[in-house]
Coordinates of C-alpha atoms and ligand atoms in Angstrom, one line a residue:
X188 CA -35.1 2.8 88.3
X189 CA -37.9 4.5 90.0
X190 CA -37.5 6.4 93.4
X191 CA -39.2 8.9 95.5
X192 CA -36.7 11.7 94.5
X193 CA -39.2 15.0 93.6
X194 CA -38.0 18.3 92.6
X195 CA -39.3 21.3 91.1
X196 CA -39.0 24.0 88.9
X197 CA -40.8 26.8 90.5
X198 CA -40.7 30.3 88.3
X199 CA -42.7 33.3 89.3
X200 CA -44.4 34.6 85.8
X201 CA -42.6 37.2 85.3
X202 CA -43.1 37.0 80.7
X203 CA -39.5 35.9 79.8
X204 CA -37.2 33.1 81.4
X205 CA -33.6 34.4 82.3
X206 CA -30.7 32.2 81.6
X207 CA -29.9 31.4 85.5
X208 CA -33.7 30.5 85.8
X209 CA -33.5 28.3 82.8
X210 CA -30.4 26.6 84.3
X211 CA -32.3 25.8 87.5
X212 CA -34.6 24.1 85.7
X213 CA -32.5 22.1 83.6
X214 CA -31.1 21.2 86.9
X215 CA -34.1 20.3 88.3
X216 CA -35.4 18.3 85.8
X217 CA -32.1 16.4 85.1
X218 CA -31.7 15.5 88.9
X219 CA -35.2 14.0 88.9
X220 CA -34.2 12.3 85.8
X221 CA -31.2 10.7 86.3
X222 CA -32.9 9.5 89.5
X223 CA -35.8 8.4 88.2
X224 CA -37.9 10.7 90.1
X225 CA -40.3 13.2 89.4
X226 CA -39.8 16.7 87.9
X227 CA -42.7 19.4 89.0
X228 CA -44.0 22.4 88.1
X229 CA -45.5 24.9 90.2
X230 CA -46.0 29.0 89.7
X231 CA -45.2 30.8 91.9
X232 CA -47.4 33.9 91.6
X233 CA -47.9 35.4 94.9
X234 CA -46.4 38.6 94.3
X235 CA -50.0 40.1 92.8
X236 CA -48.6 43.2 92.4
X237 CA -45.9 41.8 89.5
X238 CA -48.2 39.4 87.2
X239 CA -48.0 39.8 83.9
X240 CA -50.4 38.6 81.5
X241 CA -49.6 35.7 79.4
X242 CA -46.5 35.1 81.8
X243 CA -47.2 31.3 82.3
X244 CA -47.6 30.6 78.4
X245 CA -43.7 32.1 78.2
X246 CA -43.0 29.5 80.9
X247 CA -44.8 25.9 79.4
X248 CA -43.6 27.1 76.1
X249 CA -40.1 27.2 77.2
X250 CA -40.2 23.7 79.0
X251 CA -41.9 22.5 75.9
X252 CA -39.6 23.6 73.6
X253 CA -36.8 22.6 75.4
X254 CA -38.1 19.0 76.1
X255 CA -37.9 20.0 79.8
X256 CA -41.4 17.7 80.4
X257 CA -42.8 17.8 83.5
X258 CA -44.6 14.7 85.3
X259 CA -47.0 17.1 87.4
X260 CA -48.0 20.7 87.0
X261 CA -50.8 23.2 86.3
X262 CA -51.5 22.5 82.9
X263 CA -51.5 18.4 82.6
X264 CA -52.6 18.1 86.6
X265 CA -51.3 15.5 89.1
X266 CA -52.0 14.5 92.6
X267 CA -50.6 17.2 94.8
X268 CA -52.8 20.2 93.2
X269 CA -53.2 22.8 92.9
X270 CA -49.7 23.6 91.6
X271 CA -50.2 27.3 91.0
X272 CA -50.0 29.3 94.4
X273 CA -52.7 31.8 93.8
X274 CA -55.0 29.2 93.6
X275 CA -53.7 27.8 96.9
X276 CA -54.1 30.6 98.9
X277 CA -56.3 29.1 101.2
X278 CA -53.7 26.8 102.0
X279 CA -51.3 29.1 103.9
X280 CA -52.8 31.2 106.5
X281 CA -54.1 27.7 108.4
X282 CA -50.4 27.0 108.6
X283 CA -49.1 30.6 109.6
X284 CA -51.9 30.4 112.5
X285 CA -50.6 27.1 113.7
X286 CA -47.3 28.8 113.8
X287 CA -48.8 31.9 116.1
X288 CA -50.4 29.7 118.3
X289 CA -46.9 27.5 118.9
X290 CA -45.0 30.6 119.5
X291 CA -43.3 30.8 116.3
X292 CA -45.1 33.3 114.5
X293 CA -46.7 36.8 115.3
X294 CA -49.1 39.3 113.8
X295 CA -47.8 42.8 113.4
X296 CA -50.1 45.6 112.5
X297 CA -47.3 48.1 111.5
X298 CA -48.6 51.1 109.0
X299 CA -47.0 51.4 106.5
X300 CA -46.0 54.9 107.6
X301 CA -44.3 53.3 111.0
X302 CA -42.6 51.0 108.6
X303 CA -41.1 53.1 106.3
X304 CA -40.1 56.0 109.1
X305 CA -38.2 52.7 110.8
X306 CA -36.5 51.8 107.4
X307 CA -35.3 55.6 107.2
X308 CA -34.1 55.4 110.7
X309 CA -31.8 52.6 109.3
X310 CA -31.1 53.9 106.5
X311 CA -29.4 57.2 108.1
X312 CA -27.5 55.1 110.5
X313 CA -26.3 53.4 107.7
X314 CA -27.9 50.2 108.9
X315 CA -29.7 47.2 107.3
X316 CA -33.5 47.4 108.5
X317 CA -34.8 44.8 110.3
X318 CA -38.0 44.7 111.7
X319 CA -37.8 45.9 115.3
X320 CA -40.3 43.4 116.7
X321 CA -42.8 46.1 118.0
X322 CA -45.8 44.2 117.7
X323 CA -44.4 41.3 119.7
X324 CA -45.4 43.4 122.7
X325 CA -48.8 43.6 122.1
X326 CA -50.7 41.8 124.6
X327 CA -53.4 39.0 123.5
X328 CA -56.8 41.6 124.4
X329 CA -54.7 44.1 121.9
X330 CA -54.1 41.6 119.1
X331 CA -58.2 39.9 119.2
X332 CA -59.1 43.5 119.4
X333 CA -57.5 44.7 116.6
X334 CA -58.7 41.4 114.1
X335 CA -62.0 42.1 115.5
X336 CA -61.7 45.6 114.3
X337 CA -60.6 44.4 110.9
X338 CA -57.3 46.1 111.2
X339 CA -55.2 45.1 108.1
X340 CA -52.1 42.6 109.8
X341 CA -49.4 40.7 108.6
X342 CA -47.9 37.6 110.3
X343 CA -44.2 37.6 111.2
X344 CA -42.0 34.4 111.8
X345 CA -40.9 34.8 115.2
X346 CA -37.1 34.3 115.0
X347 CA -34.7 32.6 117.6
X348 CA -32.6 35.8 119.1
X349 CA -29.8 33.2 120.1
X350 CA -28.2 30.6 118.9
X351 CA -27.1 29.2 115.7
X352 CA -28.9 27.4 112.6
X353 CA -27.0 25.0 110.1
X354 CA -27.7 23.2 107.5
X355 CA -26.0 21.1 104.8
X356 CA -26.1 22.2 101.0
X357 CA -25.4 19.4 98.7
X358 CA -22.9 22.0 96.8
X359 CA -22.1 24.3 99.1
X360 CA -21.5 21.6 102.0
X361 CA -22.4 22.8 106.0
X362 CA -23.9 26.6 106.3
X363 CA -23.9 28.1 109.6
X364 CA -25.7 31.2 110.9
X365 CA -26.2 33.1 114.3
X366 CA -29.6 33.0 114.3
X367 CA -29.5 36.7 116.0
X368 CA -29.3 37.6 112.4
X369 CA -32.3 36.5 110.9
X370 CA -35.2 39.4 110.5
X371 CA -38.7 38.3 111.6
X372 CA -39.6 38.3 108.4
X373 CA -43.3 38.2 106.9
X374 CA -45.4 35.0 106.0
X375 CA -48.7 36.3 105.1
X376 CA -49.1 39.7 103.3
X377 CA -51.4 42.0 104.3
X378 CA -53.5 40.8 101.2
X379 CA -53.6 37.6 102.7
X380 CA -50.8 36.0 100.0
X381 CA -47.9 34.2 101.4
X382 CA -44.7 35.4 100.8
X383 CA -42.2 33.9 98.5
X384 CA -40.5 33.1 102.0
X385 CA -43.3 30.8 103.3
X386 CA -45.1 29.4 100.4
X387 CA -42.1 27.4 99.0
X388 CA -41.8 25.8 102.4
X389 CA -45.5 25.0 103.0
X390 CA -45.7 23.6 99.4
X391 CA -42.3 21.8 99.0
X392 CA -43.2 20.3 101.9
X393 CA -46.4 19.2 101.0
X394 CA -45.9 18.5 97.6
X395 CA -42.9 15.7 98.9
X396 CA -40.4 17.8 97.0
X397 CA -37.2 16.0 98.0
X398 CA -34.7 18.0 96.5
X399 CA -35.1 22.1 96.7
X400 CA -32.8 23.0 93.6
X401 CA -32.4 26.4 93.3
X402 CA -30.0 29.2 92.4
X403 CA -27.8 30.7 95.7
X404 CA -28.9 33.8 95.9
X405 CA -31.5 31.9 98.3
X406 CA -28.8 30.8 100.4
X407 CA -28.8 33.0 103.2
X408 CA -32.8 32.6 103.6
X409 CA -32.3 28.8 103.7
X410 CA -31.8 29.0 107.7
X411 CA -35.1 31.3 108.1
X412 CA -36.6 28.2 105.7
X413 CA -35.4 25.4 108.0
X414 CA -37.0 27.0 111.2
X415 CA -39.8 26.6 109.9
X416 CA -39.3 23.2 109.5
X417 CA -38.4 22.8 112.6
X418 CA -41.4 24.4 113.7
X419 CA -43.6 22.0 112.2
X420 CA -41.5 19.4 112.6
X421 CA -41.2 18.9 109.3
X422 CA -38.5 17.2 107.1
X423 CA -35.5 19.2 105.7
X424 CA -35.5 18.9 101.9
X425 CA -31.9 18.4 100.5
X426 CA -30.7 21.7 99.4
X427 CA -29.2 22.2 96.0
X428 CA -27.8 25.7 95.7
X429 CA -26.5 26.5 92.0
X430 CA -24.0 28.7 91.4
X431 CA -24.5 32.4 90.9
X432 CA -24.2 33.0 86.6
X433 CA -21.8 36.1 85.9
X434 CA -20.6 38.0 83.1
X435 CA -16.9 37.9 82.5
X436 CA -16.0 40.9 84.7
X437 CA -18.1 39.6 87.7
X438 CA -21.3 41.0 87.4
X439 CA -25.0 39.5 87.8
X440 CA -26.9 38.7 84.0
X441 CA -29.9 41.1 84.1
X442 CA -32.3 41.2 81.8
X443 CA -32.7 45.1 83.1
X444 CA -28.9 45.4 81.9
X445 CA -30.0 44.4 78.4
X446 CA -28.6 40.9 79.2
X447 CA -30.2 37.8 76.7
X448 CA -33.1 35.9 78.3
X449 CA -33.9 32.4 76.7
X450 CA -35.9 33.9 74.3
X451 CA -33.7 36.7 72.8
X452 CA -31.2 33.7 72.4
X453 CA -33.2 32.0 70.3
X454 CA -34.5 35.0 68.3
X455 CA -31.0 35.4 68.0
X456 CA -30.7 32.2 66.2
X457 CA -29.4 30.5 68.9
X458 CA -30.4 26.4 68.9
X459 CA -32.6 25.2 71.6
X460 CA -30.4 22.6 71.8
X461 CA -27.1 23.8 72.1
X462 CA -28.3 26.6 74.6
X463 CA -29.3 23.8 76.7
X464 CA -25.9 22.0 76.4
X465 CA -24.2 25.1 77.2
X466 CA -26.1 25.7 80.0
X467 CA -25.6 22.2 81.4
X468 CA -22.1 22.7 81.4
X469 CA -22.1 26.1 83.3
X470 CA -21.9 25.1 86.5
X471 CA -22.0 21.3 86.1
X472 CA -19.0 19.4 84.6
X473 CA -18.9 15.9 83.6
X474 CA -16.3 13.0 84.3
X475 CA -14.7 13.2 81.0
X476 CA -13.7 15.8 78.2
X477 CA -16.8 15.4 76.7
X478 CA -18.7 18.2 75.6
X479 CA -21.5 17.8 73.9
X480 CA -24.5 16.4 75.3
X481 CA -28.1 15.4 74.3
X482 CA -30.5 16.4 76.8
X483 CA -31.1 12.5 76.4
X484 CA -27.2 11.3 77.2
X485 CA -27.6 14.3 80.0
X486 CA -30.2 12.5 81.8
X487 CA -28.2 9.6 82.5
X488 CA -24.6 11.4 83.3
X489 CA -25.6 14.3 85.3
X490 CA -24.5 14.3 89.1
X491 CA -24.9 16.2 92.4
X492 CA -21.9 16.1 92.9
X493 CA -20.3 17.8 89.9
X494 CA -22.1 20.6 90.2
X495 CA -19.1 23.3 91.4
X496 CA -19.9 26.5 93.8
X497 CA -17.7 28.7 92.2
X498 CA -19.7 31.4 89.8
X499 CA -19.8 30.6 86.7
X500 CA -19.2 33.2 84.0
X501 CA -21.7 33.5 81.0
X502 CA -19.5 33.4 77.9
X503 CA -21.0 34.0 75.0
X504 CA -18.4 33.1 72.8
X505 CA -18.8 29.5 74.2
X506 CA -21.9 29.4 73.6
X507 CA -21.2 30.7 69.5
X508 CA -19.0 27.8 69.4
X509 CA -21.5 25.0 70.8
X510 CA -24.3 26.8 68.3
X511 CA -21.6 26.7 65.3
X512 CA -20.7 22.7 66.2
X513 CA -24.6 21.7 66.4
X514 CA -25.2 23.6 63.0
X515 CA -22.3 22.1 61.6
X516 CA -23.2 18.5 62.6
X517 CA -27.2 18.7 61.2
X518 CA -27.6 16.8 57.2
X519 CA -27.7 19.8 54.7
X520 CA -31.4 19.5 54.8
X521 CA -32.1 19.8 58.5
X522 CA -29.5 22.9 58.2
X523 CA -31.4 24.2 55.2
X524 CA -34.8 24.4 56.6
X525 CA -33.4 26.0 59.9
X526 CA -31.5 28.2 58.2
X527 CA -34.2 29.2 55.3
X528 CA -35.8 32.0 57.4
X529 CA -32.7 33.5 57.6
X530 CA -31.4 33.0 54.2
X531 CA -34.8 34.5 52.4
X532 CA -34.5 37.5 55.2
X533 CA -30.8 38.0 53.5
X534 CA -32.3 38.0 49.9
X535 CA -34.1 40.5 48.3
X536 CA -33.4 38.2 44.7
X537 CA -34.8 34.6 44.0
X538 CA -31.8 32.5 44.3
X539 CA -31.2 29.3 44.8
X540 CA -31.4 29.1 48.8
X541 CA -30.1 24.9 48.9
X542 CA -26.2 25.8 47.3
X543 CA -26.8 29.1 50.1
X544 CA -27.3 26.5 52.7
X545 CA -24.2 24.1 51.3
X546 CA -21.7 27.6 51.3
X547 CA -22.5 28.7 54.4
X548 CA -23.3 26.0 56.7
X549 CA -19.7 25.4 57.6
X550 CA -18.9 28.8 58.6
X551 CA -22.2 29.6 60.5
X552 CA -21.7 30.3 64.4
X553 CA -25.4 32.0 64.9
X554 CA -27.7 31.9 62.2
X555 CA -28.5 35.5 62.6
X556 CA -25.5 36.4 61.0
X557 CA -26.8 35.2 57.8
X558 CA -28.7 37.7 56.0
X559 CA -25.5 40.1 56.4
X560 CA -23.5 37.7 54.7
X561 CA -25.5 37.4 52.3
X562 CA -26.1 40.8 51.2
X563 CA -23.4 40.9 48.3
X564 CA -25.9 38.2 46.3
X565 CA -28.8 41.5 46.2
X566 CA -26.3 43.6 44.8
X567 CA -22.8 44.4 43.5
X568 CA -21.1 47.5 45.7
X569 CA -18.6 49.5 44.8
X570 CA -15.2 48.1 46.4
X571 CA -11.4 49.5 46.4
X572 CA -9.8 47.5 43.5
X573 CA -6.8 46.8 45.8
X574 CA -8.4 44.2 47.1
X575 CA -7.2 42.4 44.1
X576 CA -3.7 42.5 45.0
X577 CA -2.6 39.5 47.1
X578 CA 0.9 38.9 47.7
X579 CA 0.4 35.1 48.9
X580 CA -1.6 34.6 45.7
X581 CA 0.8 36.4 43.6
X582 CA -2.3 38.3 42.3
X583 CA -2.1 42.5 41.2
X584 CA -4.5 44.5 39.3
X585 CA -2.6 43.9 35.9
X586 CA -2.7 40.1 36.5
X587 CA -6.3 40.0 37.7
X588 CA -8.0 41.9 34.6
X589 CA -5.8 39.8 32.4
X590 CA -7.2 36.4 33.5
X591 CA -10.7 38.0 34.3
X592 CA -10.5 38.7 30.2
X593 CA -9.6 34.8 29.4
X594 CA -12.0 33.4 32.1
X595 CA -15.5 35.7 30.1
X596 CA -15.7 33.6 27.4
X597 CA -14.8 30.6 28.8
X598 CA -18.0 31.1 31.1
X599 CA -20.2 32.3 28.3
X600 CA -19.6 28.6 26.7
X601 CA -20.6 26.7 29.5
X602 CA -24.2 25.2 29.3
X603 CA -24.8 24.0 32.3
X604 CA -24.3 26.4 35.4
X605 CA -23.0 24.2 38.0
X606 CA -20.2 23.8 40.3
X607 CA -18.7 21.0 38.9
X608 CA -19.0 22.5 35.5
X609 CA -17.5 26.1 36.4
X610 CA -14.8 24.6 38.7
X611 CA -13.5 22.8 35.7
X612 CA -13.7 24.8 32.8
X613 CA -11.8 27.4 35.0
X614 CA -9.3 25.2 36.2
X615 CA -8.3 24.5 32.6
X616 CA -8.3 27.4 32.0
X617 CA -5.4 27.8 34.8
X618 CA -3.7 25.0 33.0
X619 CA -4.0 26.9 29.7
X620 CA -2.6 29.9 30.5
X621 CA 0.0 28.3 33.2
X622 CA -0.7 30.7 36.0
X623 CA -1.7 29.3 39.5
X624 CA -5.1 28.7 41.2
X625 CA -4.9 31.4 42.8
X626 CA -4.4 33.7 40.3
X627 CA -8.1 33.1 38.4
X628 CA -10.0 31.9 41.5
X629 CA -8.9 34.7 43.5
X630 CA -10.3 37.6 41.3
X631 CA -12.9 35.7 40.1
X632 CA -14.2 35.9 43.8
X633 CA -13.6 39.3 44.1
X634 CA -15.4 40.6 41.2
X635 CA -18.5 38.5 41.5
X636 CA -18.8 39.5 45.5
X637 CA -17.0 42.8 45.8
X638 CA -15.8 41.9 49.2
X639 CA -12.8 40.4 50.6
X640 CA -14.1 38.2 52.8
X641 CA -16.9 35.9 51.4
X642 CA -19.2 33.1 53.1
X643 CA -17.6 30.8 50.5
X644 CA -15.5 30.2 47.5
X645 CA -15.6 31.5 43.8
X646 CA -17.4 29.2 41.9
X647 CA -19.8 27.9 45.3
X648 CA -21.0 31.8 44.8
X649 CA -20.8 32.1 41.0
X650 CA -23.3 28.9 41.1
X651 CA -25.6 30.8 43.6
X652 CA -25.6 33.8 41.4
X653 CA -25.8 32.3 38.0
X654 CA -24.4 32.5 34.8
X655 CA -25.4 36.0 33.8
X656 CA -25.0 37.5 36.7
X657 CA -21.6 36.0 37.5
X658 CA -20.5 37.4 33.9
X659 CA -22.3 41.2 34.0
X660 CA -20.0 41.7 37.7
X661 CA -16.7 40.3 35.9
X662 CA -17.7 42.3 33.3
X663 CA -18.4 45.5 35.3
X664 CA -14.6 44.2 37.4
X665 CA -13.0 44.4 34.1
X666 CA -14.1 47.6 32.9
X667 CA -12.6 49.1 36.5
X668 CA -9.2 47.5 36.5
X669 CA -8.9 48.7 32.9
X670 CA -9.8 51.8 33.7
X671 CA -7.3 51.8 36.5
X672 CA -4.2 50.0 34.9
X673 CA -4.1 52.3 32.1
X674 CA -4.2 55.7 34.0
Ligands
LIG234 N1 -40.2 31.7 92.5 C1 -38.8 31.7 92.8 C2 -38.0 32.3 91.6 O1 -38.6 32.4 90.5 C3 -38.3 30.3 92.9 C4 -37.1 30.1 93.7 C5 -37.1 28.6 94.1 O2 -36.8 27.8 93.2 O3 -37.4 28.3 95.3 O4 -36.9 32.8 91.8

């Protein structure tokens, strides 16, 4: 299916992609997807004052990494170029003078000092500032005098005083404002940029973007967006408005607030792909219980119309459990090469790192967890022998340094050091003595990790650890309970 549908993923390069920007363009991309339209990307850096260097690198990385591919953009071209704003700034001011001319717009040389003294006056009546529309007086001599004097201006959308603007979001359904409440806000700095405000409109409308997906904290400058449509007599893009992302008591993600960008996620040992799943589902839902999606079976479910306008709150616990069921579902190989950086950080010995990868893959959420759990294999710490004591495997220190005693030697004979070998030299070993399972495999475990809780079983880390090692800790065990049962 091939249509005209065109959206766009438009990030200002700011050096790291927040979650909710992420989201968007997910969104974006999946809408032109599963419509086969085209997904854009254009930078929106007309905030000179706020570029950072290398910022746009963070952002094709991201896309590239996520398999987020775009079909036009700075970096691979296309036929509505430029697609970075900077390097459109010719474009605008043509367009803001058209807008003078019709009535619509106005220049305002304001100081910065007049500005600011009005924003106190506001600010001490305890009132949102809004421009106060002095320059709207000044006759036409004033205004070709003071270009001809160079004077530094701004232009100003000129802003219906009465009446009412309303427009239809696909998610959040039919918006209406009072058009008395809409600032005169500014279109072209006094640097000659844009804003934010009137460079998407010029450029979504001239790049045929057909669907503006973007989060809703733009919603209330949507109406100020679609007078200038008007004003051109342009057509209204559909609006897509995404739902705010929230942490579970309600407040805004912010990377300020130490909250995880993209990239921290995946430093964190996050998986592209299950990030991506995650986000998917926050704020979109499918038509089934299913849960986890491909980007590839995304492109071909996603809807419009599931997307919900209720927040939706960034749980990170969630997102553990979609990270745990990706790692969890790769071969042991795939898990053992993503997982090797992270294993060799754990290790300060040579051990084996493939029977690492086989213990611990099913009990890996985030694969930064993994050099802490493995930090028993560098070296044997001093533990609290009641750890030996388990009611449930009828274990107690006497019974413990007992069948620690009987298990040595039967470890010293065996010649090759592998699980199946260990598992069942010690298991008839159990049959020998006629004790239960439990009762060798559980302080076998203990003395050869010196932990309670282990990232697996006894002989899976007796394997890892080898055959002299394995013995010198039970060794070392038995010389404690000894120690202990005969005080
Ligand atoms: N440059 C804006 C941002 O990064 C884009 C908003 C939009 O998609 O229109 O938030």
């Amino acid at each position: 299916m091939s249509s005209n549908v065109r959206t766009r993923y438009a990030p200002s390069p700011t050096g790291y992609i927040h979650i909710g920007n992420l989201r968007s363009a997910l969104y974006e991309y999946l809408i032109a997807r599963v419509n086969g339209g085209k997904f854009i990307l254009r930078i929106e850096d007309t905030d000179q004052e706020r570029l950072v260097e290398g910022a746009v690198d963070v952002i094709y990385r991201t896309l590239k990494i996520c398999g987020l591919n775009h079909d036009e953009g700075p970096d691979i071209g296309g036929p509505y170029g430029p697609y970075i704003q900077s390097e459109r700034k010719n474009t605008y001011l043509p367009y803001a003078e058209e807008l003078v001319k019709n009535g619509h717009a106005y220049y305002c040389f304001c100081s910065k000092e007049r500005l600011d003294a009005l924003q106190e006056q506001y600010r001490a009546k305890g009132q949102v500032f809004s421009y106060d529309r002095h320059c709207l007086g000044l006759t036409e001599e004033e205004i070709k005098a003071k270009l001809e004097a160079g004077e530094p201006f701004v232009i100003r959308q000129k802003m219906p005083t009465e009446g009412i603007t309303t427009f239809n979001d696909a998610v959040y359904g039919e918006i209406t404002v009072d058009n008395d409440e809409l600032e005169d806000q500014i279109l072209i700095k006094s640097d000659g940029f844009p804003t934010y405000n009137f460079a998407n409109v010029i450029d979504d409308h001239l790049m045929n973007i057909t669907h503006v997906v973007r989060g809703s904290e733009y919603l209330s400058s949507t109406p100020k967006y679609n007078i200038l449509y008007q004003a051109f007599g342009w057509e209204i893009p559909t609006y897509v408005h995404l739902p705010l992302i929230v942490k579970a008591d309600g407040s805004k993600i912010s990377k300020r607030k130490g909250d995880a960008t993209f990239e921290d996620l995946v430093n964190e040992g996050y998986l592209v792909e299950a990030i991506i799943n995650y986000l998917a589902l926050l704020g979109w839902s499918p038509d089934s219980n299913q849960e986890i999606f491909s980007l590839k079976e995304l492109e071909n479910v996603f809807s419009v119309e599931r997307i919900s306008k209720s927040p939706s709150v960034f749980d990170m616990a969630k997102l553990r459990w979609f990270n745990g069921e990706y790692l969890r579902a790769m071969t042991l190989e795939t898990f053992h090469e993503v997982a090797l950086p992270w294993i060799k950080k754990g290790l300060v010995k040579d051990l084996p790192t493939l029977p690492i990868a086989k213990m611990i893959q099913p009990r890996t959420e985030v694969l930064s967890e993994i050099p802490e759990k493995l930090d028993f294999f560098n070296n044997l710490v001093e533990y609290d022998l009641e750890i030996y004591t388990h009611k449930k495997m009828k274990t107690n220190l006497e019974n413990s340094l007992e069948n620690l005693i009987a298990a040595v030697p039967v470890l010293e004979s065996i010649e090759q050091w592998e699980e199946k070998n260990i598992y069942d030299s010690l298991t008839s070993l159990v049959k020998e003595l006629e004790i239960k399972n439990g009762q060798m495999f559980w302080p076998v475990r203990i003395a050869i990790s010196g932990q309670l809780v282990t990232p697996g079983g006894a002989i899976e880390i007796a394997e890892v650890l080898g055959k002299d090692e394995s013995i010198r800790r039970i060794n070392i065990a038995i010389e404690r309970l000894r120690a202990a049962t005969q005080s």
